[in-house]
Coordinates of C-alpha atoms in Angstrom, one line a residue:
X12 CA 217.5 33.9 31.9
X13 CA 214.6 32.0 33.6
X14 CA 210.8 33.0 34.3
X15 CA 210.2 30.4 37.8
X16 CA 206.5 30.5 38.8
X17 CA 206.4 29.3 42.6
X18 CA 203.4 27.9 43.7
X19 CA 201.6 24.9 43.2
X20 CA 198.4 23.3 41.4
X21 CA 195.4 22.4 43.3
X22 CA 192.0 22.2 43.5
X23 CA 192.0 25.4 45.8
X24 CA 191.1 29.2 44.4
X25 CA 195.1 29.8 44.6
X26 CA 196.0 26.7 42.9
X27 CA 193.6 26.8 40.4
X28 CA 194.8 30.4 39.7
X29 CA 198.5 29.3 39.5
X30 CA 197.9 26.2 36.9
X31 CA 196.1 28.4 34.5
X32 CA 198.7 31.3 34.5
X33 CA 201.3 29.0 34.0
X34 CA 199.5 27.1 31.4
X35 CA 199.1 30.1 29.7
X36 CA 202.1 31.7 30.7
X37 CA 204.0 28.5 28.8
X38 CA 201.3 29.0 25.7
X39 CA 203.5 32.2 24.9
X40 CA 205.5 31.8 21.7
X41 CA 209.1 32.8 22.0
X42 CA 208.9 32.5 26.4
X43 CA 207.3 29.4 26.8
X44 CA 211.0 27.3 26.8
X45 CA 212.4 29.7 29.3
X46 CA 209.0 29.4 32.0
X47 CA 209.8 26.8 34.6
X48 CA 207.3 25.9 37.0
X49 CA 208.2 25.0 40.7
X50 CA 205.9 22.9 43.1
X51 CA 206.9 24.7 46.4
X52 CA 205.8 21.5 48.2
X53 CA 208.3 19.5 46.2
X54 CA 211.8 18.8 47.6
X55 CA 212.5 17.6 43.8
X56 CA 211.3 20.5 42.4
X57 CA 213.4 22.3 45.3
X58 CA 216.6 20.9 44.3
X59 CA 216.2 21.7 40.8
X60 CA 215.5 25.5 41.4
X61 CA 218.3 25.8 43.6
X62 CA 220.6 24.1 40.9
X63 CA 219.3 26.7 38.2
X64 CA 218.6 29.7 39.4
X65 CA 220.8 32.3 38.0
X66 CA 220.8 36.2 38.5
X67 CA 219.4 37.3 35.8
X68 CA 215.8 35.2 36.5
X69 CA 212.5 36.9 37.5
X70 CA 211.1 34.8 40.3
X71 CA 206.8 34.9 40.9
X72 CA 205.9 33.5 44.0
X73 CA 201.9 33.0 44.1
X74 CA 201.8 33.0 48.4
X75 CA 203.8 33.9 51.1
X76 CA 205.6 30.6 51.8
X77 CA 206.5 32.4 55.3
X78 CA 203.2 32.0 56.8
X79 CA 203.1 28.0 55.6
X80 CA 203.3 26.2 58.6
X81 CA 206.6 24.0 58.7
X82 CA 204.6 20.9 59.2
X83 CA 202.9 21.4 55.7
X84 CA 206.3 23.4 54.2
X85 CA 209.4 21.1 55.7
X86 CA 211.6 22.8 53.0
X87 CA 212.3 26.3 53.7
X88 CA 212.4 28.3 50.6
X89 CA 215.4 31.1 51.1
X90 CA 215.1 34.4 49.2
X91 CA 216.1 33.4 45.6
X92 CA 218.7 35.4 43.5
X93 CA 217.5 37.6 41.0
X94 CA 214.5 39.7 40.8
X95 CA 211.6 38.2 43.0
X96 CA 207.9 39.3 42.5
X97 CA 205.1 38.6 44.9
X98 CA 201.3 37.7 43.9
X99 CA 198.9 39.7 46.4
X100 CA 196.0 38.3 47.2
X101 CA 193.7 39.7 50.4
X102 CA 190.5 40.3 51.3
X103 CA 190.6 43.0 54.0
X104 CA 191.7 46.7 53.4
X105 CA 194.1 46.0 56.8
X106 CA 196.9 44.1 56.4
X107 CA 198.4 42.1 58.9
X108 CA 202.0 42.9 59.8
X109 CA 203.7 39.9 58.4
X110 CA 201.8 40.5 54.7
X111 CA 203.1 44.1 54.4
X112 CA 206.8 42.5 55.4
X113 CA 206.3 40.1 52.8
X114 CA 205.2 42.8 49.9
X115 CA 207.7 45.0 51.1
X116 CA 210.4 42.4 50.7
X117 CA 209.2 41.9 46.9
X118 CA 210.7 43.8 44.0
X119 CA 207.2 44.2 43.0
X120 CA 203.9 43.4 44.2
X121 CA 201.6 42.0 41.9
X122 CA 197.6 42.4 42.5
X123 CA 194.4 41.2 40.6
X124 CA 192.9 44.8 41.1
X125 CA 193.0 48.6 41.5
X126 CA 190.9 47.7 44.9
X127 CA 193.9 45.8 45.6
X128 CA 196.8 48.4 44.6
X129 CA 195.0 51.2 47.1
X130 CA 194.7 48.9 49.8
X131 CA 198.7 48.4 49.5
X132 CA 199.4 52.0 49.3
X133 CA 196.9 52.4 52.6
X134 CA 199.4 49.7 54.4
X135 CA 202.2 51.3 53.2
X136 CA 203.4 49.7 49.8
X137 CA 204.7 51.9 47.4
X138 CA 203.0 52.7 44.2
X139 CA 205.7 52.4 42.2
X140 CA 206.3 48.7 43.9
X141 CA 202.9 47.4 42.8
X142 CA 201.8 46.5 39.3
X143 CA 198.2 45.2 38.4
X144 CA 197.3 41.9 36.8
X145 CA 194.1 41.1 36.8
X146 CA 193.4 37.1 36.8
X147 CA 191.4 35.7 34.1
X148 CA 189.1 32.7 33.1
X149 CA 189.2 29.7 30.8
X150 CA 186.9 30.7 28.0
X151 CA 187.5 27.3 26.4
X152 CA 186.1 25.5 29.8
X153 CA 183.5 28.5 31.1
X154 CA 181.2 29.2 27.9
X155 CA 177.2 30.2 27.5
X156 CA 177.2 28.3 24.4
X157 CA 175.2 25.1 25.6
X158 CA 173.0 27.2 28.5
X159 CA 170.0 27.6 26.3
X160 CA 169.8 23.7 25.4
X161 CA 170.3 22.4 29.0
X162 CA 166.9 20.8 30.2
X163 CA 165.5 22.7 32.7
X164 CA 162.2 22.1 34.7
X165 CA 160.2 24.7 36.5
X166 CA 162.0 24.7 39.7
X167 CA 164.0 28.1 40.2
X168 CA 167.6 27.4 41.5
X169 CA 169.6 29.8 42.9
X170 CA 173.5 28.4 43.1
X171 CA 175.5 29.4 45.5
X172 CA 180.0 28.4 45.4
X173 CA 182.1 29.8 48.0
X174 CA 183.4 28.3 51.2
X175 CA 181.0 28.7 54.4
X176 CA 182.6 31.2 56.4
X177 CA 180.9 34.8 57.6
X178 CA 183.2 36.2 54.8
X179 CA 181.2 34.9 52.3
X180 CA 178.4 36.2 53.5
X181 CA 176.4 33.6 54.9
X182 CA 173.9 34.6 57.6
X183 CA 172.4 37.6 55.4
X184 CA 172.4 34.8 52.4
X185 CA 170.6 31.9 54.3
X186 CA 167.8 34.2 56.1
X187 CA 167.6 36.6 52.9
X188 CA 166.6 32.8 50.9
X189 CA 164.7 32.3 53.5
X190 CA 162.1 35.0 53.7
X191 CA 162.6 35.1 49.8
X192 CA 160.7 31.9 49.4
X193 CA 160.9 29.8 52.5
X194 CA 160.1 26.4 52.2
X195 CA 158.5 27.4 48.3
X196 CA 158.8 23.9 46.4
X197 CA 159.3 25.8 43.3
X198 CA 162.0 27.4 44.6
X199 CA 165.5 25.6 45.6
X200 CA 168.9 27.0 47.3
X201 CA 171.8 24.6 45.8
X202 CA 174.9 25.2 48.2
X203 CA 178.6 23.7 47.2
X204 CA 180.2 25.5 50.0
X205 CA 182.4 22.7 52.1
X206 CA 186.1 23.7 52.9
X207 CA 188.1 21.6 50.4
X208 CA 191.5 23.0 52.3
X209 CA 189.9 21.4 55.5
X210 CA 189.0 18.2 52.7
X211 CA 192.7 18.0 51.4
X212 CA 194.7 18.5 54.5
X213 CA 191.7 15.5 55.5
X214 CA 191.3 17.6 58.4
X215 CA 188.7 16.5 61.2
X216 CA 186.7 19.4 60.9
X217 CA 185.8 19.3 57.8
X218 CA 182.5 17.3 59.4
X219 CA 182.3 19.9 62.1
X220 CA 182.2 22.7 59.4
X221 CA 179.9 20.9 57.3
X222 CA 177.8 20.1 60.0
X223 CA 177.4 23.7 61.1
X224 CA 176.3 24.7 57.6
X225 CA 173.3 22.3 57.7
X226 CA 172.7 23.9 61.4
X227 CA 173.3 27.0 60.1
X228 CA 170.2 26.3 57.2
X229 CA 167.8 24.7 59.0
X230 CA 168.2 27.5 61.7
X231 CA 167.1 29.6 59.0
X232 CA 164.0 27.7 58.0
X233 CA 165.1 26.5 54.9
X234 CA 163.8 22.9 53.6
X235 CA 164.2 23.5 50.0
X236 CA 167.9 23.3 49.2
X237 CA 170.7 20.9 48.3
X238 CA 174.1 20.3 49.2
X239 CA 177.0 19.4 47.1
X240 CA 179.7 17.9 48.8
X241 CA 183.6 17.4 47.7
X242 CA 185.9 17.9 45.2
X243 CA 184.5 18.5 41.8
X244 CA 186.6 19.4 38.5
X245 CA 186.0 22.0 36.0
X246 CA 183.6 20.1 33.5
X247 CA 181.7 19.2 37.1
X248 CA 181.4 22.9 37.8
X249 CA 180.8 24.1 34.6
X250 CA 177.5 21.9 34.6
X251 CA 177.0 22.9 38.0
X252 CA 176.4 26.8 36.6
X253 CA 174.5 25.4 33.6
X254 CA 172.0 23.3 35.9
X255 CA 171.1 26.6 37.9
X256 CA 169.3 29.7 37.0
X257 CA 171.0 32.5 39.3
X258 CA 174.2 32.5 40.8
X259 CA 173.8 34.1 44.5
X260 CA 177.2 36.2 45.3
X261 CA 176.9 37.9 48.6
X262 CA 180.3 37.9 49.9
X263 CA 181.9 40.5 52.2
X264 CA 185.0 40.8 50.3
X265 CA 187.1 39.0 47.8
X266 CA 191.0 38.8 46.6
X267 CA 189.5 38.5 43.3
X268 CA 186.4 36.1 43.1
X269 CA 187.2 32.5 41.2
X270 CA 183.7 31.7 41.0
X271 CA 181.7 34.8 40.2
X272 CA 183.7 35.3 37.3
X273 CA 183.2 31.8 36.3
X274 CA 179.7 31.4 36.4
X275 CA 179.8 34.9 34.7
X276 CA 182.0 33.6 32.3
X277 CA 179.2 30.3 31.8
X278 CA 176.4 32.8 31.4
X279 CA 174.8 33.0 34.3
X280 CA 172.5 35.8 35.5
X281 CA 174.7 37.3 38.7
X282 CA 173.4 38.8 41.7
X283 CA 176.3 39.9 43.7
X284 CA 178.1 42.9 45.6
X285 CA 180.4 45.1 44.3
X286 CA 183.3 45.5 46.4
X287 CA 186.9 44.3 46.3
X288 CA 189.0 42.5 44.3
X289 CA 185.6 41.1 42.4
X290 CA 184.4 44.7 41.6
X291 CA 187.6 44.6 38.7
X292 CA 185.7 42.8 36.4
X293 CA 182.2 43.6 37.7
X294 CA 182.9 47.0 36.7
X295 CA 183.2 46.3 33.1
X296 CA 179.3 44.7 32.9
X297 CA 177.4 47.7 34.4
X298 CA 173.8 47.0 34.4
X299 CA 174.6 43.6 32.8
X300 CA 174.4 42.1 36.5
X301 CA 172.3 42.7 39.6
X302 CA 174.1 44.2 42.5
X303 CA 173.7 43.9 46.3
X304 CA 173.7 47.2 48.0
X305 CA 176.3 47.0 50.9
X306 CA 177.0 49.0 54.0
X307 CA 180.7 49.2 55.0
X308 CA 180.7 46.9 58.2
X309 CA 183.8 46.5 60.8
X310 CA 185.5 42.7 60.2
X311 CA 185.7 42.4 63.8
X312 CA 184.0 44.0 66.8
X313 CA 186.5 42.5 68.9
X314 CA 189.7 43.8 67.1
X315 CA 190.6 45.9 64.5
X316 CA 191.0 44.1 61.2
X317 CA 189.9 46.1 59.1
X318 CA 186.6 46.7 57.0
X319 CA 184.5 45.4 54.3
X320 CA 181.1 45.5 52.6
X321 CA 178.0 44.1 54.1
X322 CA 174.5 43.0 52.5
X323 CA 171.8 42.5 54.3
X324 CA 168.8 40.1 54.8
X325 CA 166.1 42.2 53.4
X326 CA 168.2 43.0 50.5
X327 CA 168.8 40.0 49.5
X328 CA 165.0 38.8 49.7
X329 CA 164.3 41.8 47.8
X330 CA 166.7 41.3 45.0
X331 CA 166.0 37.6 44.8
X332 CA 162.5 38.0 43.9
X333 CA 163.1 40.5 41.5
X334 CA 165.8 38.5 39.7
X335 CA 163.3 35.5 39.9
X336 CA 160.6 37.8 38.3
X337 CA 163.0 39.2 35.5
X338 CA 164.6 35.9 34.5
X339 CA 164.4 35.9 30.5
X340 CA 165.5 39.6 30.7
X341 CA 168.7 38.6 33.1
X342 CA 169.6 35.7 31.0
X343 CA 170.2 37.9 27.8
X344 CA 172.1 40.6 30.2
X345 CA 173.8 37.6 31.1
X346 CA 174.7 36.3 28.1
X347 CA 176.1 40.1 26.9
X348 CA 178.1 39.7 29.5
X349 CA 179.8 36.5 29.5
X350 CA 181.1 37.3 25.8
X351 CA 182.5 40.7 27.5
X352 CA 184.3 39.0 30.8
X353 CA 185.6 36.2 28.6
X354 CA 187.2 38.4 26.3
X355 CA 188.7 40.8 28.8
X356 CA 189.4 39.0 31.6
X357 CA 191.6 35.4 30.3
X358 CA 194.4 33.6 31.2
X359 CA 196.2 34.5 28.3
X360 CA 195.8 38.4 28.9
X361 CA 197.5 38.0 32.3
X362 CA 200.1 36.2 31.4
X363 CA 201.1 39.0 28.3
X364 CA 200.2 41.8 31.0
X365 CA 202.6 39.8 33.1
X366 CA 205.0 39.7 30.1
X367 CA 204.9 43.2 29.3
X368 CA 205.6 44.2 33.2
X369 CA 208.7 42.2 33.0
X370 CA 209.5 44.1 29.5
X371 CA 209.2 47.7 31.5
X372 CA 210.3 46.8 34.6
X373 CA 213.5 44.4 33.7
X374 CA 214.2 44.8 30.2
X375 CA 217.2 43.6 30.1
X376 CA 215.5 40.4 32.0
X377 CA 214.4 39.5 28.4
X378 CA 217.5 38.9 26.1
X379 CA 216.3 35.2 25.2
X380 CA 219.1 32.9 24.2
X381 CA 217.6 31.3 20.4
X382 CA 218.8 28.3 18.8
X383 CA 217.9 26.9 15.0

């Protein structure tokens, strides 16, 4: 039998997610030689999973190649033989149509959180069909142990990582910065928040979108900041959350929340909501981070999609100054927590959680075939 992980590595919060699980995944004595990894993208890596696929092989496909459009997917992937697991990933608590056909067509529905198993039993999913694995992060990459040697000046910085999109929060983040410390020199907002899928796919509005975000800033008044712009790898980002003093986390709602956990995982102090696929791991720091209070806000006021939680301007402010104020004590809260999330929360534990689900779900899936 074969374990064939479908999906494929990139710089993007899915891609990212599906090179470390298979890394890890491989990593595993006694299943690493039967884990085959399948670029969906590839017509190579096509051909060879048609050729081997067998029956007996448990099939994890990390996105619903259905909704690729057939100008990015010109191979169309058919429903492979064996057992076939789908990785769940979603951000509103309604799903649209074609994502409950594609969980319901799954053996089992894999999620990154309990948020994310009641949202599928809301839309219909069976319990019994869905199976939590939380996602991790790489402890060997994301690490407090330079933070306290890193030269720092007097300048506060407040980091924020996430796409610019309303999801993320955005308007309550730029005005709450904004009447937190205006145009205070001392004070500075760094944003890496350009759309690398718009970047990849070399998109034309990629400009536009970045282009709205500096609108979108000095609409709100804001002269103290800096933009980051492109593709940056791990050790890049990893400094990025050592150069800054708090990592700024108002988003709406997350599948699970690549960068929080990172920058948690670096030892940043967090200020952050608690809602969603994020509020998995955030509920295993209580009072180790400093949370948003939300209201529970409509996605859309023109149709129904669903809801999710929503900061607001004041709170943000608010919370900023007091995170500013209580620094030192937030950094060792901070640190506390980094050595919790990255022993908890790893690459490693999702891929033996994932191992073990195979074990109780399709035993006899794991009669491995040994030579000396």
């Amino acid at each position: 039998m074969q374990i064939n992980l479908l999906g494929q590595r990139n710089l993007l919060g899915a891609g990212r997610h599906f090179s470390s699980f298979c890394d890890a995944f491989k990593l595993l004595n006694v299943v690493g030689d039967a884990v085959h990894e399948f670029d969906v993208f590839s017509r190579e890596d096509y051909e060879k999973c048609m050729a081997s696929v067998g029956a007996g092989d448990v099939n994890i496909h990390f996105f619903d190649i259905k909704k690729i459009p057939p100008s990015l997917l010109k191979i169309r992937w058919p429903k492979l033989p064996g057992t076939n697991w789908h990785w769940a990933i979603f951000e509103s608590d309604k799903l649209f149509p074609e994502q409950v056909a594609w969980y319901a067509d799954a053996d089992l529905v894999l999620v990154p959180s309990k948020w994310g198993k009641q949202v599928l039993a809301q839309n219909g999913i069976e319990e019994n069909k869905v199976a939590v694995v939380p996602e991790g992060v790489d402890a060997n990459i994301f690490h407090p142990s330079i933070r306290k040697f890193y030269r720092k000046d007097n300048v506060f910085r407040v980091l924020v990582l996430s796409k610019f999109e309303p999801r993320k929060g955005f308007p309550e983040l730029l005005k709450g910065f904004s009447q937190a410390f205006s145009n205070d020199n001392s004070a500075q907002l760094v944003l890496k928040a350009d759309s690398l899928y718009m970047l990849g796919r070399k998109d034309l509005s990629y400009n536009d979108n970045l282009q709205h975000l500096t609108d979108s800033i000095h609409s709100a008044g804001i002269t103290n900041f800096k933009l980051i712009e492109g593709a940056l790898n791990d050790s890049e980002i990893f400094h990025l959350y050592n150069h800054c003093d708090l990592f700024l986390f108002p988003s709406r709602a997350e599948g699970w929340g690549l960068p929080l956990i990172e920058a948690i995982a670096s030892g940043m102090p967090i200020l952050s909501t608690n809602y969603s696929g994020h509020s998995e791991f955030l509920n295993s720091i209580p009072n180790l981070f400093v949370e948003l209070a939300t209201e529970r806000a409509a996605v859309s006021e023109m149709e129904d999609l669903g809801y999710w939680a929503c900061s607001t301007e004041e709170e943000i402010a608010t919370k900023l100054k007091y995170c500013r104020a209580n620094l030192e004590d937030l950094q060792e809260s901070a640190y506390e927590a980094s050595s919790i999330i990255r022993q908890k929360f790893n690459w490693r534990e999702a891929a033996l959680t994932t191992l073990n689900t195979i074990r109780e779900r399709n035993h006899e899936a794991l009669n491995f075939e040994i030579t000396l």
